[in-house]
Amino acid sequence: MDKKYNDLSYSISRIITVKYSTSFSIGVKCLGRDIRNAVYAIYGFIRLADEIVDSFHGYDRRALLAEFEKDYRIALERGISPNPVINAFQDTVRNFNIDHRYVDSFLESMKMDLREGIYDHEKLTRYIYGSAEVVGLMCLKVFVRGNEDQFKAMEPYARRLGAAFQKINFLRDLHDDTQSLHRIYFPVLRNEDLNEKNKMLILEDLYEDFREAEKGIKKLPRCAKMGVYTAYLYYLSLAKAIEDTPAGILMSRRIRVSNKKKVLLLGKACIRYKFI
């Protein structure tokens, strides 16, 4: 593949990451230089698919997602794509031997968002696996650089961290998900609005995910530990902010962590990094 085009493909994925998520991009910058592009490529791909599902209102989102998936399948066969985001991702899938089943599960979760409105426990478990846990597994493949023994040892922790991040996203985006997208992810909210009791039930569940995930962060390769730990601290801070916010407010607006707080969390991560 032409190096100039390949570099451009990864650069566009990096721009997408920075544009859509300052917190995630800060975490990526804390990774080893040799693996940053691969993580940008993963984020760029999942973000573009997610945008098709969540933001392309007024268009045939099912057709657009089907075309996106088809273009990815063709890119895998050819080893190149005229879509720079897909091109960078398929290159990463090849270079780091990412299991195709993870990508399949992710795309299936995106399709679920187009046909499901209210999730029960079984559907939610399947959705979180495909939308978040496999993303953590894709990144883990990059972090261990193909070491299968390391991957298998840390696989459960990567899944728990991905699940925790997704559950926090659900709580943070509760207003938009329920009002604009007409989705209810948490089964406990099927018959009642968020209140302090069910909010704490959800938080206790994701805090347990965090506790388990932290065990895995300590085992990560040096090239990945700082970046993942920074993201861990950011999402944990967001969870604490959600805990401190009345349920009624969570139902009416999106909770954010300020850029100033993100910088402070980065400094905190740098200090604690040596001790994890």
CSV table of C-alpha atoms in Angstrom, one decimal:
chain,number,residue,atom,x,y,z
A,1,MET,CA,0.0,0.0,0.0
A,2,ASP,CA,1.2,3.5,-0.7
A,3,LYS,CA,2.8,4.9,2.5
A,4,LYS,CA,1.5,8.4,1.9
A,5,TYR,CA,-2.1,7.2,1.6
A,6,ASN,CA,-1.7,4.9,4.6
A,7,ASP,CA,-0.4,7.7,6.7
A,8,LEU,CA,-3.3,9.9,5.6
A,9,SER,CA,-5.8,7.2,6.6
A,10,TYR,CA,-4.4,7.0,10.1
A,11,SER,CA,-4.2,10.8,10.4
A,12,ILE,CA,-7.9,11.1,9.6
A,13,SER,CA,-8.7,8.5,12.3
A,14,ARG,CA,-6.7,10.6,14.7
A,15,ILE,CA,-8.5,13.7,13.8
A,16,ILE,CA,-11.9,11.9,14.3
A,17,THR,CA,-10.7,10.8,17.8
A,18,VAL,CA,-9.6,14.3,18.8
A,19,LYS,CA,-12.8,15.9,17.4
A,20,TYR,CA,-15.2,13.5,19.1
A,21,SER,CA,-13.5,12.7,22.4
A,22,THR,CA,-11.0,14.8,24.2
A,23,SER,CA,-10.8,12.3,27.0
A,24,PHE,CA,-10.1,9.3,24.8
A,25,SER,CA,-7.5,11.3,22.8
A,26,ILE,CA,-5.7,12.2,26.0
A,27,GLY,CA,-5.6,8.6,26.9
A,28,VAL,CA,-4.2,7.6,23.5
A,29,LYS,CA,-1.5,10.2,23.7
A,30,CYS,CA,-0.3,8.4,26.9
A,31,LEU,CA,0.2,5.1,25.0
A,32,GLY,CA,3.4,4.1,23.4
A,33,ARG,CA,4.1,5.9,20.1
A,34,ASP,CA,4.2,2.7,18.1
A,35,ILE,CA,0.6,1.6,19.0
A,36,ARG,CA,-1.2,5.0,19.0
A,37,ASN,CA,-2.2,4.9,15.3
A,38,ALA,CA,-3.8,1.4,15.7
A,39,VAL,CA,-5.9,2.7,18.6
A,40,TYR,CA,-6.9,5.8,16.6
A,41,ALA,CA,-7.9,3.5,13.8
A,42,ILE,CA,-10.1,1.4,16.1
A,43,TYR,CA,-11.8,4.5,17.5
A,44,GLY,CA,-12.3,6.0,14.1
A,45,PHE,CA,-14.0,2.9,12.8
A,46,ILE,CA,-16.4,2.5,15.7
A,47,ARG,CA,-17.1,6.2,15.9
A,48,LEU,CA,-18.1,6.4,12.2
A,49,ALA,CA,-20.4,3.4,12.6
A,50,ASP,CA,-21.9,4.9,15.7
A,51,GLU,CA,-22.5,8.2,14.0
A,52,ILE,CA,-24.3,6.5,11.2
A,53,VAL,CA,-26.7,4.8,13.7
A,54,ASP,CA,-27.1,7.8,16.1
A,55,SER,CA,-26.8,10.9,14.0
A,56,PHE,CA,-27.7,10.4,10.4
A,57,HIS,CA,-31.4,11.2,10.9
A,58,GLY,CA,-33.4,11.8,7.7
A,59,TYR,CA,-31.3,9.2,5.8
A,60,ASP,CA,-31.7,5.5,5.4
A,61,ARG,CA,-29.4,4.5,8.3
A,62,ARG,CA,-29.9,0.8,7.7
A,63,ALA,CA,-28.7,1.1,4.1
A,64,LEU,CA,-25.8,3.3,5.1
A,65,LEU,CA,-24.7,0.9,7.8
A,66,ALA,CA,-25.0,-2.0,5.4
A,67,GLU,CA,-22.9,-0.2,2.8
A,68,PHE,CA,-20.3,0.6,5.6
A,69,GLU,CA,-20.1,-3.0,6.5
A,70,LYS,CA,-19.9,-4.1,2.9
A,71,ASP,CA,-17.0,-1.7,2.2
A,72,TYR,CA,-15.2,-3.1,5.3
A,73,ARG,CA,-15.6,-6.7,4.0
A,74,ILE,CA,-14.3,-5.7,0.6
A,75,ALA,CA,-11.4,-3.9,2.2
A,76,LEU,CA,-10.4,-7.0,4.1
A,77,GLU,CA,-10.3,-9.0,0.9
A,78,ARG,CA,-8.4,-6.3,-1.1
A,79,GLY,CA,-6.1,-5.0,1.6
A,80,ILE,CA,-7.1,-1.4,0.9
A,81,SER,CA,-10.1,0.9,0.9
A,82,PRO,CA,-10.9,4.3,-0.7
A,83,ASN,CA,-12.5,5.1,2.6
A,84,PRO,CA,-9.6,6.3,4.8
A,85,VAL,CA,-11.2,5.3,8.1
A,86,ILE,CA,-12.0,1.8,6.9
A,87,ASN,CA,-8.5,1.6,5.3
A,88,ALA,CA,-6.8,2.4,8.6
A,89,PHE,CA,-9.0,-0.1,10.5
A,90,GLN,CA,-8.5,-3.0,8.1
A,91,ASP,CA,-4.8,-2.4,8.2
A,92,THR,CA,-4.9,-2.5,12.0
A,93,VAL,CA,-7.0,-5.7,11.9
A,94,ARG,CA,-4.4,-7.4,9.7
A,95,ASN,CA,-1.3,-6.1,11.5
A,96,PHE,CA,-2.5,-7.1,15.0
A,97,ASN,CA,-4.5,-10.2,14.1
A,98,ILE,CA,-7.7,-8.9,15.5
A,99,ASP,CA,-10.4,-11.6,15.6
A,100,HIS,CA,-13.0,-11.0,12.9
A,101,ARG,CA,-15.7,-12.1,15.3
A,102,TYR,CA,-15.1,-9.0,17.4
A,103,VAL,CA,-15.8,-6.8,14.5
A,104,ASP,CA,-18.9,-8.9,13.6
A,105,SER,CA,-20.2,-8.5,17.2
A,106,PHE,CA,-19.6,-4.8,17.1
A,107,LEU,CA,-21.5,-4.4,13.9
A,108,GLU,CA,-24.4,-6.5,15.2
A,109,SER,CA,-24.7,-4.2,18.2
A,110,MET,CA,-24.9,-1.2,15.8
A,111,LYS,CA,-27.7,-3.0,14.0
A,112,MET,CA,-29.5,-3.7,17.3
A,113,ASP,CA,-29.6,0.1,17.9
A,114,LEU,CA,-31.6,0.4,14.6
A,115,ARG,CA,-34.2,-2.2,15.5
A,116,GLU,CA,-34.4,-2.3,19.4
A,117,GLY,CA,-35.9,0.3,21.6
A,118,ILE,CA,-36.2,-1.3,25.0
A,119,TYR,CA,-33.6,-3.8,26.2
A,120,ASP,CA,-34.1,-6.7,28.5
A,121,HIS,CA,-31.2,-8.3,30.4
A,122,GLU,CA,-30.3,-10.8,27.6
A,123,LYS,CA,-30.3,-8.1,24.9
A,124,LEU,CA,-28.4,-5.7,27.1
A,125,THR,CA,-25.7,-8.2,27.8
A,126,ARG,CA,-25.3,-9.0,24.1
A,127,TYR,CA,-25.4,-5.3,23.2
A,128,ILE,CA,-22.7,-4.3,25.7
A,129,TYR,CA,-20.5,-7.2,24.6
A,130,GLY,CA,-20.6,-6.1,21.0
A,131,SER,CA,-20.6,-2.3,21.5
A,132,ALA,CA,-18.0,-2.1,24.2
A,133,GLU,CA,-16.4,-5.2,25.5
A,134,VAL,CA,-15.1,-6.3,22.0
A,135,VAL,CA,-13.6,-2.8,21.5
A,136,GLY,CA,-11.6,-3.3,24.7
A,137,LEU,CA,-10.5,-6.7,23.3
A,138,MET,CA,-9.5,-5.1,20.0
A,139,CYS,CA,-7.3,-2.6,21.9
A,140,LEU,CA,-5.9,-5.4,24.0
A,141,LYS,CA,-4.8,-7.2,20.9
A,142,VAL,CA,-2.8,-4.1,20.0
A,143,PHE,CA,-1.4,-3.6,23.5
A,144,VAL,CA,0.0,-7.1,23.7
A,145,ARG,CA,1.3,-7.1,20.1
A,146,GLY,CA,0.1,-10.6,19.3
A,147,ASN,CA,1.2,-12.3,22.6
A,148,GLU,CA,-1.7,-14.8,22.9
A,149,ASP,CA,-0.8,-15.8,26.5
A,150,GLN,CA,-0.9,-12.2,27.6
A,151,PHE,CA,-4.1,-11.6,25.8
A,152,LYS,CA,-5.9,-14.6,27.3
A,153,ALA,CA,-4.7,-13.6,30.8
A,154,MET,CA,-6.1,-10.1,30.5
A,155,GLU,CA,-9.2,-10.7,28.4
A,156,PRO,CA,-11.7,-10.8,31.3
A,157,TYR,CA,-10.4,-7.5,32.7
A,158,ALA,CA,-10.6,-5.8,29.3
A,159,ARG,CA,-14.2,-6.9,29.0
A,160,ARG,CA,-15.1,-5.6,32.4
A,161,LEU,CA,-13.5,-2.2,31.7
A,162,GLY,CA,-15.3,-1.9,28.4
A,163,ALA,CA,-18.6,-2.8,30.1
A,164,ALA,CA,-18.0,-0.2,32.8
A,165,PHE,CA,-17.3,2.5,30.3
A,166,GLN,CA,-20.5,1.7,28.3
A,167,LYS,CA,-22.7,1.7,31.4
A,168,ILE,CA,-21.4,5.1,32.3
A,169,ASN,CA,-22.1,6.3,28.8
A,170,PHE,CA,-25.6,5.1,29.1
A,171,LEU,CA,-26.1,7.1,32.3
A,172,ARG,CA,-24.4,10.2,31.0
A,173,ASP,CA,-26.5,10.1,27.8
A,174,LEU,CA,-29.7,9.1,29.4
A,175,HIS,CA,-31.6,12.2,28.3
A,176,ASP,CA,-30.6,11.9,24.6
A,177,ASP,CA,-31.1,8.2,24.5
A,178,THR,CA,-34.6,8.3,26.0
A,179,GLN,CA,-35.9,11.6,24.5
A,180,SER,CA,-34.2,11.7,21.0
A,181,LEU,CA,-33.3,8.1,20.2
A,182,HIS,CA,-36.2,6.4,22.2
A,183,ARG,CA,-33.9,3.8,23.7
A,184,ILE,CA,-34.0,2.4,27.2
A,185,TYR,CA,-30.9,0.3,27.8
A,186,PHE,CA,-31.2,-0.5,31.5
A,187,PRO,CA,-34.1,-3.0,32.2
A,188,VAL,CA,-34.6,-1.5,35.6
A,189,LEU,CA,-35.8,1.7,33.8
A,190,ARG,CA,-38.4,-0.1,31.6
A,191,ASN,CA,-41.3,0.7,34.0
A,192,GLU,CA,-40.0,3.7,35.9
A,193,ASP,CA,-37.8,6.8,35.5
A,194,LEU,CA,-34.4,7.0,37.0
A,195,ASN,CA,-34.5,7.6,40.7
A,196,GLU,CA,-31.9,7.5,43.5
A,197,LYS,CA,-32.6,3.9,44.3
A,198,ASN,CA,-32.2,2.4,40.8
A,199,LYS,CA,-29.4,4.8,40.0
A,200,MET,CA,-27.4,3.3,42.9
A,201,LEU,CA,-28.2,-0.2,41.7
A,202,ILE,CA,-26.7,0.6,38.3
A,203,LEU,CA,-23.7,2.4,39.8
A,204,GLU,CA,-22.9,-0.5,42.2
A,205,ASP,CA,-22.9,-2.9,39.3
A,206,LEU,CA,-20.5,-0.8,37.3
A,207,TYR,CA,-18.3,0.0,40.3
A,208,GLU,CA,-17.8,-3.8,40.6
A,209,ASP,CA,-16.7,-3.8,36.9
A,210,PHE,CA,-14.2,-1.1,37.8
A,211,ARG,CA,-12.8,-3.0,40.7
A,212,GLU,CA,-12.2,-6.1,38.6
A,213,ALA,CA,-10.8,-4.0,35.6
A,214,GLU,CA,-8.3,-2.3,37.8
A,215,LYS,CA,-6.6,-5.7,38.5
A,216,GLY,CA,-6.0,-6.1,34.8
A,217,ILE,CA,-4.6,-2.6,34.3
A,218,LYS,CA,-1.8,-3.5,36.7
A,219,LYS,CA,-0.9,-6.4,34.4
A,220,LEU,CA,-0.8,-4.4,31.1
A,221,PRO,CA,2.4,-3.9,29.1
A,222,ARG,CA,4.2,-0.7,29.9
A,223,CYS,CA,3.3,0.8,26.5
A,224,ALA,CA,-0.4,0.7,27.4
A,225,LYS,CA,-0.7,1.0,31.2
A,226,MET,CA,-0.5,4.8,31.4
A,227,GLY,CA,-3.0,5.4,28.7
A,228,VAL,CA,-5.6,2.9,29.9
A,229,TYR,CA,-5.2,4.1,33.5
A,230,THR,CA,-5.8,7.7,32.5
A,231,ALA,CA,-9.0,6.6,30.7
A,232,TYR,CA,-9.9,4.6,33.8
A,233,LEU,CA,-9.5,7.6,36.1
A,234,TYR,CA,-11.6,9.8,33.8
A,235,TYR,CA,-14.5,7.4,33.6
A,236,LEU,CA,-14.3,6.7,37.4
A,237,SER,CA,-14.5,10.5,37.9
A,238,LEU,CA,-17.5,10.7,35.6
A,239,ALA,CA,-19.2,7.9,37.6
A,240,LYS,CA,-18.6,9.8,40.8
A,241,ALA,CA,-20.1,13.0,39.2
A,242,ILE,CA,-23.1,11.0,38.2
A,243,GLU,CA,-23.5,9.6,41.7
A,244,ASP,CA,-23.4,13.1,43.1
A,245,THR,CA,-26.0,14.4,40.6
A,246,PRO,CA,-29.7,14.1,41.4
A,247,ALA,CA,-31.5,11.5,39.3
A,248,GLY,CA,-33.9,14.2,37.9
A,249,ILE,CA,-31.0,16.2,36.6
A,250,LEU,CA,-29.5,13.2,34.9
A,251,MET,CA,-32.8,12.7,33.1
A,252,SER,CA,-32.7,16.3,31.8
A,253,ARG,CA,-29.1,17.0,30.8
A,254,ARG,CA,-25.7,15.4,30.0
A,255,ILE,CA,-23.1,15.3,32.7
A,256,ARG,CA,-19.5,16.2,31.7
A,257,VAL,CA,-16.1,16.4,33.2
A,258,SER,CA,-14.5,19.8,32.6
A,259,ASN,CA,-11.3,20.1,30.6
A,260,LYS,CA,-9.6,21.5,33.6
A,261,LYS,CA,-10.6,18.4,35.6
A,262,LYS,CA,-9.3,16.1,32.8
A,263,VAL,CA,-5.9,17.8,33.0
A,264,LEU,CA,-5.9,17.3,36.7
A,265,LEU,CA,-6.8,13.6,36.2
A,266,LEU,CA,-3.9,13.3,33.8
A,267,GLY,CA,-1.6,14.6,36.4
A,268,LYS,CA,-3.0,12.2,39.0
A,269,ALA,CA,-2.5,9.4,36.5
A,270,CYS,CA,1.1,10.4,36.0
A,271,ILE,CA,1.7,10.3,39.8
A,272,ARG,CA,-0.1,7.1,40.5
A,273,TYR,CA,1.2,5.3,37.4
A,274,LYS,CA,4.5,4.4,39.1
A,275,PHE,CA,2.6,2.6,41.8
A,276,ILE,CA,0.2,0.5,39.8
